[in-house]
Short mmCIF file of C-alpha atoms in Angstrom, two decimals:
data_model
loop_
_atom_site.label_atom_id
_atom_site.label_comp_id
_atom_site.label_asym_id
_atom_site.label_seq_id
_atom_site.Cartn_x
_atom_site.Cartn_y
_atom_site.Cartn_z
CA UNK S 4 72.46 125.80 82.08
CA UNK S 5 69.46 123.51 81.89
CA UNK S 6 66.65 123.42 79.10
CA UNK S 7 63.89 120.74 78.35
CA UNK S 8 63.94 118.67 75.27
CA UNK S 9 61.49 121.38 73.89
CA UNK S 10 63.12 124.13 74.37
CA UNK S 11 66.52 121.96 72.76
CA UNK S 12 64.56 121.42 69.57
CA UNK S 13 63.03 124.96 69.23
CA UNK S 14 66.32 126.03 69.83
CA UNK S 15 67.99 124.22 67.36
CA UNK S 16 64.41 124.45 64.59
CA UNK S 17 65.62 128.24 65.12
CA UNK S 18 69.57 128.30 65.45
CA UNK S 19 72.15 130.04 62.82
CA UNK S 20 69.85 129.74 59.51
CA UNK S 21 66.87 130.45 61.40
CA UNK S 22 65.28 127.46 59.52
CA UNK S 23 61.29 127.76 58.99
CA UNK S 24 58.42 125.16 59.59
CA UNK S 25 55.24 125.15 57.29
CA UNK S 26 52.01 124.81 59.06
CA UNK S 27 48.46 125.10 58.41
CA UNK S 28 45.84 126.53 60.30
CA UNK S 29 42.21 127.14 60.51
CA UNK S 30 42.74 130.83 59.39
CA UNK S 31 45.27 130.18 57.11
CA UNK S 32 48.99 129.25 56.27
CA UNK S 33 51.40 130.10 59.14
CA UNK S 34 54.36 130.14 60.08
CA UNK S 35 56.19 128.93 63.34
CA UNK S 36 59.24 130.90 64.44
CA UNK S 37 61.02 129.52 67.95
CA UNK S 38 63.24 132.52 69.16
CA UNK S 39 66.54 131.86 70.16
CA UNK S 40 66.22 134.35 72.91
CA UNK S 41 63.22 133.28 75.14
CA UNK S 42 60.35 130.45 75.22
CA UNK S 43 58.29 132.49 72.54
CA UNK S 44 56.83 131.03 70.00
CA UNK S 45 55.76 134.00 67.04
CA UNK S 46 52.68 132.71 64.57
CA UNK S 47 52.88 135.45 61.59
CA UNK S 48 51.33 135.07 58.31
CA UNK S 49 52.84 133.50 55.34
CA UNK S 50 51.93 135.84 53.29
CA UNK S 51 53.94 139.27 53.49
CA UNK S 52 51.00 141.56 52.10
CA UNK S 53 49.43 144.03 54.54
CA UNK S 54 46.03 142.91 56.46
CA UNK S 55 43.13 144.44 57.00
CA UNK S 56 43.09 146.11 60.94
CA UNK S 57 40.07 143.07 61.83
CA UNK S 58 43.08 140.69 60.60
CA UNK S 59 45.73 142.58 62.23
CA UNK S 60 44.21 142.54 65.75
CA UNK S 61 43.71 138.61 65.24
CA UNK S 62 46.87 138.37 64.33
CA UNK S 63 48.16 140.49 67.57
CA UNK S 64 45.84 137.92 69.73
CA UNK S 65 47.03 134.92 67.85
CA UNK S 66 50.39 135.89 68.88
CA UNK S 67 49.98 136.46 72.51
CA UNK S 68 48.04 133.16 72.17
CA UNK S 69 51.29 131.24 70.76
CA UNK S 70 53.58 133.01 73.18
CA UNK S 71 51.64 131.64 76.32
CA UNK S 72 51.01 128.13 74.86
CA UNK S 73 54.72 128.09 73.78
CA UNK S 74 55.70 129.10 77.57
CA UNK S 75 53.22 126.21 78.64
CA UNK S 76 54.17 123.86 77.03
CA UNK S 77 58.25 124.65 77.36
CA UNK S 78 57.88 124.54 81.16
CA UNK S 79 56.00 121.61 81.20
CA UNK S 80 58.71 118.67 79.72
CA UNK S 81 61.09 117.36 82.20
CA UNK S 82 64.35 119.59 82.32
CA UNK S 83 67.66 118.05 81.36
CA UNK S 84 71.46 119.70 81.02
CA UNK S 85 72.14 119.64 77.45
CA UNK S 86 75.42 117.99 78.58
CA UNK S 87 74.05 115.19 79.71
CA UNK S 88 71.09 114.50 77.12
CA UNK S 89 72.17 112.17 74.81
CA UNK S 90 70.35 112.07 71.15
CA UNK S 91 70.69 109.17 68.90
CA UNK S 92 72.99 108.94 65.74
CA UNK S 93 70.50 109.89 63.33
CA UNK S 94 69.21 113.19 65.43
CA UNK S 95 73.00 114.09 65.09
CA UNK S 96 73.40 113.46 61.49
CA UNK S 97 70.10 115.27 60.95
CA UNK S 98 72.15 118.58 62.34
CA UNK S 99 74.78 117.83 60.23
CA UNK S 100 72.70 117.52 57.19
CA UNK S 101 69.13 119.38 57.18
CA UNK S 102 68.12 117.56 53.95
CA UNK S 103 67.65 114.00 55.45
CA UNK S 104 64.26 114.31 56.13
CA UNK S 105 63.30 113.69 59.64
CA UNK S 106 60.55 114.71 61.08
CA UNK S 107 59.72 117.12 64.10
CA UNK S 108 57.88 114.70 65.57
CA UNK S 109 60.15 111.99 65.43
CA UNK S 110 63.01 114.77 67.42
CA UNK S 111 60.33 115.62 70.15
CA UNK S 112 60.18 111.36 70.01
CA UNK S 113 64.10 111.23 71.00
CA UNK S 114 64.60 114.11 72.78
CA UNK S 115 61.55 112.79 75.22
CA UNK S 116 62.88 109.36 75.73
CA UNK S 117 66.82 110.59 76.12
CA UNK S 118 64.79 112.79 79.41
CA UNK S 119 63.38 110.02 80.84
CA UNK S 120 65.94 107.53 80.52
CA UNK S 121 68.09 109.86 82.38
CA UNK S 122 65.99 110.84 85.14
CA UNK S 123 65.75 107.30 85.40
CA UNK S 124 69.54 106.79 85.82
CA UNK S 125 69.94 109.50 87.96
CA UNK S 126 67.34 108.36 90.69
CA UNK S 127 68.31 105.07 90.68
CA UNK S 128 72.23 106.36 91.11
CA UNK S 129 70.96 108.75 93.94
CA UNK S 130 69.05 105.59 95.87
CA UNK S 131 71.80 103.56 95.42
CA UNK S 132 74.54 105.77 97.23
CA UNK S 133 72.25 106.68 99.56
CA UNK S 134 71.75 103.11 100.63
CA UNK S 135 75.09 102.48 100.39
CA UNK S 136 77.08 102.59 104.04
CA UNK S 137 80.13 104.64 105.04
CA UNK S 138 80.41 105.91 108.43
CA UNK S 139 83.75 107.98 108.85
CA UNK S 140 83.87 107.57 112.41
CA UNK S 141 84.14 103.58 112.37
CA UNK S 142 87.81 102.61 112.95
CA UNK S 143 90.39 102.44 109.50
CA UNK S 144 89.39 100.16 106.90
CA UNK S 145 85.27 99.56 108.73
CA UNK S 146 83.99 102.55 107.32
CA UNK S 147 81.69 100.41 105.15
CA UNK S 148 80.59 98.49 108.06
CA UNK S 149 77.22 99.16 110.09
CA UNK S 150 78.02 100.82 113.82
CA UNK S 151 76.17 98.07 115.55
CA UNK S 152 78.71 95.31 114.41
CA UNK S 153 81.50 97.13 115.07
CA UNK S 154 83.58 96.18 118.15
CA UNK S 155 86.97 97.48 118.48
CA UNK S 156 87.88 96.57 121.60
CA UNK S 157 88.25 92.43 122.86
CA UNK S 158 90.14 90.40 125.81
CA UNK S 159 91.47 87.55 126.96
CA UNK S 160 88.32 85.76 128.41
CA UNK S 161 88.63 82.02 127.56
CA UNK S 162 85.51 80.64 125.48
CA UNK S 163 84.17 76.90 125.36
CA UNK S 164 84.55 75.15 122.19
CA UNK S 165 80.60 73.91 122.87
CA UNK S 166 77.35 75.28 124.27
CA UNK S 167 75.84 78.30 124.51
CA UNK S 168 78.14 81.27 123.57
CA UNK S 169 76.04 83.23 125.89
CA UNK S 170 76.64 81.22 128.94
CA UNK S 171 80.17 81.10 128.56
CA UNK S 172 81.67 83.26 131.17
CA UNK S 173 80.48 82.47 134.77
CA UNK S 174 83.13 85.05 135.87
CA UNK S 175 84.88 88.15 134.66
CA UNK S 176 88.30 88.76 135.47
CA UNK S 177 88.60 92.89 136.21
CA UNK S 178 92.70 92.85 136.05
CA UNK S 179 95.32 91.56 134.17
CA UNK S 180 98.62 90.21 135.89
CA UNK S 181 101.20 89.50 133.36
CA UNK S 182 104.65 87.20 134.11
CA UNK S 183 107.66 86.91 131.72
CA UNK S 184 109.30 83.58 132.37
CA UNK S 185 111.45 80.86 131.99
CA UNK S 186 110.24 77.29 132.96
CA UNK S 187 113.44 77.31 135.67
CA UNK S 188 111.68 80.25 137.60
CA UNK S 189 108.19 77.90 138.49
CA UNK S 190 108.23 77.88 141.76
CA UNK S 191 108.46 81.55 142.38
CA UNK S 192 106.43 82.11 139.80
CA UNK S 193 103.59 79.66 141.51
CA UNK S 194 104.16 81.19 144.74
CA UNK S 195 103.55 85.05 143.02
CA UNK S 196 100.34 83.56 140.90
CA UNK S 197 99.25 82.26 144.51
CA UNK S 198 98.65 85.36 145.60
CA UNK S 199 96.00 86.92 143.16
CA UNK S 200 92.72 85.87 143.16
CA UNK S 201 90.20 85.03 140.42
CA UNK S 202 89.45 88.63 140.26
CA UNK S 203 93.32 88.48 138.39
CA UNK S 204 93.85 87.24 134.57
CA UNK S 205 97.26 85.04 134.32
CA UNK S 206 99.25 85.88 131.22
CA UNK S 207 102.71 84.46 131.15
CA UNK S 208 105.27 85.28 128.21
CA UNK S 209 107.52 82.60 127.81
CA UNK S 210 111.03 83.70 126.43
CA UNK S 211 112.22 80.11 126.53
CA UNK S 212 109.92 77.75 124.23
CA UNK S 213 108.57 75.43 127.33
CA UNK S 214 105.23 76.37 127.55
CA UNK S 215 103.30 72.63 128.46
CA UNK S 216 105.70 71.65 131.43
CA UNK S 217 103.51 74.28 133.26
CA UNK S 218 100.60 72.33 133.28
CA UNK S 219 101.84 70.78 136.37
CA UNK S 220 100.15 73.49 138.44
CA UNK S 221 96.40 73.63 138.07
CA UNK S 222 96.01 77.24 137.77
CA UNK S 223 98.26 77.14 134.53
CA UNK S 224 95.64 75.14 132.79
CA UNK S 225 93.32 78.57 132.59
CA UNK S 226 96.15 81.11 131.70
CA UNK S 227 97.11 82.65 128.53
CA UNK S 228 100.47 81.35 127.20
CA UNK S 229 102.64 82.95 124.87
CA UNK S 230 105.35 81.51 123.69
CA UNK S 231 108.50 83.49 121.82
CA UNK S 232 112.20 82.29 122.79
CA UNK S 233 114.48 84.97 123.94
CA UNK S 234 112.43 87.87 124.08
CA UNK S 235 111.97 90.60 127.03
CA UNK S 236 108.59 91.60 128.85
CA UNK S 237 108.32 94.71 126.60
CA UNK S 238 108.90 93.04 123.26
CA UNK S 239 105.77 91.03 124.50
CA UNK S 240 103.79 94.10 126.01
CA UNK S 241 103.95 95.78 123.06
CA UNK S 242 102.74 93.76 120.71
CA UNK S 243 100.30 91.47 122.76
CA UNK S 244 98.91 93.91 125.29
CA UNK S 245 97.58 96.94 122.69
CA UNK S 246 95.10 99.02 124.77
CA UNK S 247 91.99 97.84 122.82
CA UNK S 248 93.29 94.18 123.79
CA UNK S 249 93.70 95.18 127.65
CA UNK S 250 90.82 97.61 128.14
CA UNK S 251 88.09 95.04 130.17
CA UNK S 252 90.72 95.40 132.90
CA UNK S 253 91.32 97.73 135.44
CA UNK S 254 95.18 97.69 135.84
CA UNK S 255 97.27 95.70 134.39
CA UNK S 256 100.36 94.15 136.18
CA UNK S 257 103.61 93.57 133.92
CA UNK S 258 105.93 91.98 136.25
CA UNK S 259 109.44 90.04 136.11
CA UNK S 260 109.69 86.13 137.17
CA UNK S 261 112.31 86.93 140.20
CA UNK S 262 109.74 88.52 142.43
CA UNK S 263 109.53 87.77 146.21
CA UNK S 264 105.74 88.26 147.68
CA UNK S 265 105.42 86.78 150.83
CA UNK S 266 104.59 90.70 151.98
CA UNK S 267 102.31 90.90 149.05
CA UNK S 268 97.96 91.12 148.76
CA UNK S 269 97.19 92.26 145.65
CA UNK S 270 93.70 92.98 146.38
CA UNK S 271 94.77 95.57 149.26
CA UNK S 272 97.28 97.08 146.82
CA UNK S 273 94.63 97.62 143.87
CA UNK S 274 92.45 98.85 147.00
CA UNK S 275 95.29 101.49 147.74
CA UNK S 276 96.06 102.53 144.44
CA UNK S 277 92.33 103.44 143.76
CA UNK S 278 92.23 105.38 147.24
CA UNK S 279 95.27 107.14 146.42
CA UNK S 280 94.59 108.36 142.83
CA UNK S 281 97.84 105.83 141.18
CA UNK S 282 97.75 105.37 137.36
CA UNK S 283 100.94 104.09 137.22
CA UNK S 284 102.77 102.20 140.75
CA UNK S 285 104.87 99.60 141.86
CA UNK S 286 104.83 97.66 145.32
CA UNK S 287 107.99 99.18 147.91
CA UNK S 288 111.37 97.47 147.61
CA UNK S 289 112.78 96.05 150.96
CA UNK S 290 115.26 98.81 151.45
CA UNK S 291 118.40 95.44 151.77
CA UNK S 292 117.61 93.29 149.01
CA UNK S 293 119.08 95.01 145.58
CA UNK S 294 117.83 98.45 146.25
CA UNK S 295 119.12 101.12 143.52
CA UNK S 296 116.92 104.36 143.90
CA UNK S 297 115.42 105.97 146.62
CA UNK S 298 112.14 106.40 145.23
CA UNK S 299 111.66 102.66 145.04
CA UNK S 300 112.57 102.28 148.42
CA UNK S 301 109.77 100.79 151.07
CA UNK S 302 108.88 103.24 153.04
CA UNK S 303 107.62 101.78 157.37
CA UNK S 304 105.56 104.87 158.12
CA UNK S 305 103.32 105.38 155.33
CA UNK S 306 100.69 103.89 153.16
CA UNK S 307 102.01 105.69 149.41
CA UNK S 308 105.07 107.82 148.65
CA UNK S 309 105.05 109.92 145.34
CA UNK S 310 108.64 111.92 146.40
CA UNK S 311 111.88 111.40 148.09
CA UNK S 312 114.99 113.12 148.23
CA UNK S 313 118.12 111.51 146.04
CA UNK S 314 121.97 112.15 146.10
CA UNK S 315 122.95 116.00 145.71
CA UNK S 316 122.47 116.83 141.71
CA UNK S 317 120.80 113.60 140.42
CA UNK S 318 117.18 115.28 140.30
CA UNK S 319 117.04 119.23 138.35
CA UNK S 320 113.16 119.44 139.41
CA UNK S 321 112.13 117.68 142.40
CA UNK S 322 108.89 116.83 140.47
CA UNK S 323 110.92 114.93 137.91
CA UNK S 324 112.42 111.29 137.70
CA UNK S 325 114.26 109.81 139.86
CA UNK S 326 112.83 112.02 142.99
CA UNK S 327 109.27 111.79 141.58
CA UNK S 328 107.01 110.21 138.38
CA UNK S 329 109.32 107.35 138.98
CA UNK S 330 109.13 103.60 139.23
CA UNK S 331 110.94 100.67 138.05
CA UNK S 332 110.25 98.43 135.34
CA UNK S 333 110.00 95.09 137.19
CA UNK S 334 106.76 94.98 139.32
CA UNK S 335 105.17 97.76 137.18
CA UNK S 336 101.27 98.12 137.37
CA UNK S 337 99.34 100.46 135.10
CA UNK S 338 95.80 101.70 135.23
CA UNK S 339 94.07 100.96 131.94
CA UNK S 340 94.16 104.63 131.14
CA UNK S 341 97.64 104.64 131.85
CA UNK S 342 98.52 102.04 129.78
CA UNK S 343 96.83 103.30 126.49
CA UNK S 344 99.36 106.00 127.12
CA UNK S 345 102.04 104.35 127.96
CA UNK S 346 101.90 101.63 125.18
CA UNK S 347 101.99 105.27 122.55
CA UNK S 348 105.05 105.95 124.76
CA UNK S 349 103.42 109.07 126.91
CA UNK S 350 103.68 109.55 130.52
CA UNK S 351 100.79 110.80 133.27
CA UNK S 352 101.26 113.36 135.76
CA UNK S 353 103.90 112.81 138.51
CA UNK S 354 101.04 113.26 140.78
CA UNK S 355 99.83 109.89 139.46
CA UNK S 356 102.62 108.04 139.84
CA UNK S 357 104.20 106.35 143.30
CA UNK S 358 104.75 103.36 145.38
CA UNK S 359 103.04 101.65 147.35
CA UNK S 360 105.20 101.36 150.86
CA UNK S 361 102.44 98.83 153.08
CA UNK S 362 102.41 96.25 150.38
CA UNK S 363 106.21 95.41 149.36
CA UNK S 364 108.36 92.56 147.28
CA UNK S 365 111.62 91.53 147.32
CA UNK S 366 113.80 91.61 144.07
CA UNK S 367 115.67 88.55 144.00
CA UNK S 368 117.88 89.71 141.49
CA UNK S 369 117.77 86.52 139.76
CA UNK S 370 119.70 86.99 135.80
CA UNK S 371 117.73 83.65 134.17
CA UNK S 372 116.26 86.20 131.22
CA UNK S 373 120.50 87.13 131.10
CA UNK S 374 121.48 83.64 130.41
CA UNK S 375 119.48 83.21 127.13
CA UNK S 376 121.77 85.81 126.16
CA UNK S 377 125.12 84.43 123.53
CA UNK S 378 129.03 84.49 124.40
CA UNK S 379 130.71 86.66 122.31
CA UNK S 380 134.65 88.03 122.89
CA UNK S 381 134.66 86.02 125.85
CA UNK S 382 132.24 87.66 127.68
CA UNK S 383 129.82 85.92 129.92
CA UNK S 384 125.90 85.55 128.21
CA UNK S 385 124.44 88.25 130.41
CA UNK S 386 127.43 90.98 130.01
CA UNK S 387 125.73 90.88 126.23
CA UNK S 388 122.40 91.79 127.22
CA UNK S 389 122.75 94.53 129.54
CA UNK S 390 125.09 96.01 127.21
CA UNK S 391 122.04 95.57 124.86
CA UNK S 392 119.81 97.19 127.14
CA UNK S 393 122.75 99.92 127.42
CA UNK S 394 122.27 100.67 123.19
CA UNK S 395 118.69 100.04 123.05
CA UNK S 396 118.07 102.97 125.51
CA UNK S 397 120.77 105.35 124.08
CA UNK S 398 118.51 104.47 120.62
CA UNK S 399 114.97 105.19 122.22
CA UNK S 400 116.93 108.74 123.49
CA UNK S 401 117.84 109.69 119.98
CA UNK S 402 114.68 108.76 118.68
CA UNK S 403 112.61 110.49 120.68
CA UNK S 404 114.96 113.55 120.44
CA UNK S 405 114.61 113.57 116.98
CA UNK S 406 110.99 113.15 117.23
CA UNK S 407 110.62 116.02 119.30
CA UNK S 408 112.81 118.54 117.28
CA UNK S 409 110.82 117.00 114.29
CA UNK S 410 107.73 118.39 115.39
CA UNK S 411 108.70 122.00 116.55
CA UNK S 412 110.44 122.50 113.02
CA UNK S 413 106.88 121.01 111.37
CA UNK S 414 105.34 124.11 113.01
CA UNK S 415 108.00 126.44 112.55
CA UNK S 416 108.82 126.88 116.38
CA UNK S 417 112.13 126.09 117.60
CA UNK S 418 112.73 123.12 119.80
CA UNK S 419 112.93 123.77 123.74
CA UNK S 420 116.61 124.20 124.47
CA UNK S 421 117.68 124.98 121.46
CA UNK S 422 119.99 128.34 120.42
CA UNK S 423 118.44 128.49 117.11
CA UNK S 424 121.61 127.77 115.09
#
């Protein structure tokens, strides 16, 4: 409930002892009564005896007078919450003790100066949050920042030291091909870079430390190294190829070091993945050199598989891996969209997904990433990583197990597959 300063003292001039206030007019002594219920103000005579009816009817219009000026003059000082109106010490020890002596005027004096200072406060509060930025829909922890200086997305566009910022880049790579290697695999790995042109970004992980022997070959000298010893392509891709990182490129190729490509043009494969609708491919396998699945295999009669028929029982849906929405990890290439989902661990469509049978590579099946592995129990180095590999993918099939039930009990469903025991 909100009352102006005047009303606050009339109130409180008329409260529990209904105190009185002396004044003198033209016609006489008065007196002034504030009402506790309403913005009256009564003007009666101070003296009780009986008037004439001339003196009564004055009286009657000296009333109605009072009430309208009180109204006036209530409405017209600034409204306040008595909450929030703050009187000095001596206004509240005048409450407490109705002899001190203070004047009406000098309550009318603080009650008036309490309003304005706190309209004052308030409108200078309101201007400042109002000029104050927060824009929810800026990414986590920019909120305060202005939209037009956000930019959540970057690259891997190499900048002068010198110049003009703005003159920088002459040319803008529209794919990313990524390598993981060791410095033994340089050769193959110069013939592969060889065969992408300056449409391509080169981004080579290297898992064994050697990073400036490279510079031996020219085209090194404008790649992106990055340099962690004994690490796989995925350890990398996960933490150095986030989608906001990748997403001036197209697709994004996240291939092994042991890759033949003397079959290979990668700008008629990105040309065939557009025309045939791939987010996610991989270039055919010749069908003698390592093959393991079908789907992989290179097929001579087509331009794009996205089927094939495996052994009796290894595929319950023919529209699930291995006979479809299948590739293998070392010559994968991902659409950008793909790879935002893939990098949050979600798959497209099997329609999406194939190979690429008119442009094919030949898996050398060379172990050099095996060999950084350790001896233990007298096995060889690389018999301890793939029986890494072995645990790490038994883990990622609990966890995303557990995920899953996780999130059908969060909703109170049951999980798919399950008795409800």
């Amino acid at each position: 409930m909100s009352f102006s300063p005047f009303h606050i003292l009339l109130f409180y001039l008329s409260s529990s002892r209904r105190r009185w206030i002396r004044d003198t007019g033209e016609r006489g002594r008065l007196l002034l009564l504030r009402s506790i219920r309403g913005s009256q103000i009564f003007l009666i005579p101070s003296s009780a005896l009986p008037r004439k009816s001339s003196e009564n009817m004055r009286l009657i219009i000296s009333t109605v007078i009072g009430i309208v000026l009180g109204y006036l003059i209530g409405i017209s000082f600034p409204t306040v919450s008595i909450t929030k109106l703050h009187f000095p010490s001596s206004i509240i020890s005048y409450i407490e003790d109705r002899n001190s002596g203070i004047t009406t005027q000098t309550l009318l004096n603080h009650a008036w100066t309490s309003a304005n200072n706190q309209n004052r406060n308030n409108a200078t509060s309101n201007t400042t949050d109002t000029l104050k930025i927060y824009v929810p829909t800026n990414p986590r922890g920019a909120e305060r920042l202005p939209p037009g200086i956000i930019v959540p997305e970057s690259d891997f566009y190499l900048r002068r030291l010198w110049g003009n910022p703005d003159e920088d880049l002459i040319t803008r790579q529209k794919y990313l091909v990524t390598f993981t290697v060791g410095y033994d695999q340089k050769k193959n790995i110069d013939a592969a870079v060889k065969k992408f042109s300056e449409n391509f970004a080169i981004l080579l992980f290297h898992y064994d430390g050697r990073t400036s022997e490279w510079d031996e070959f020219e085209w090194s000298k404008r790649a992106i190294h990055v340099s962690t010893r004994k690490q796989t392509k995925w350890w990398y891709a996960k933490r150095f190829l986030h989608p906001d990182i990748v997403a001036p490129y197209e697709y994004i190729f996240i291939w092994d070091e042991d890759l033949g490509v003397q079959h290979f043009d990668a700008e008629e494969y990105i040309r065939l993945v557009k025309k045939h609708g791939l987010e996610i491919s991989q270039p055919g396998l010749e069908p003698d050199k390592g093959l393991t699945w079908q789907m992989t295999k290179r097929r001579g009669d087509r331009e794009v598989h996205k089927e094939t028929e495996e052994k009796p029982g290894w595929c319950a849906d023919p529209h699930l891996p291995p006979c479809a929405a299948f590739v293998e990890i070392m010559a994968t290439v991902f659409s950008r969209d793909a790879w935002r989902c893939v990098w949050h661990m979600i798959q497209p469509a099997h329609e999406k997904i194939g190979v690429v049978d008119s442009q094919w590579i030949i898996h050398q099946v060379v172990p050099s990433l095996g060999n950084q592995g350790q001896s233990e129990n007298g096995k060889a180095p690389w018999e301890g990583v793939r029986e890494r590999c072995r645990k790490e993918w038994e883990m990622f099939r609990k966890r995303l197990s557990e995920a899953e039930k996780a999130y059908y009990v969060s909703k109170g469903m049951a999980p798919p597959n399950s008795t409800g025991a």
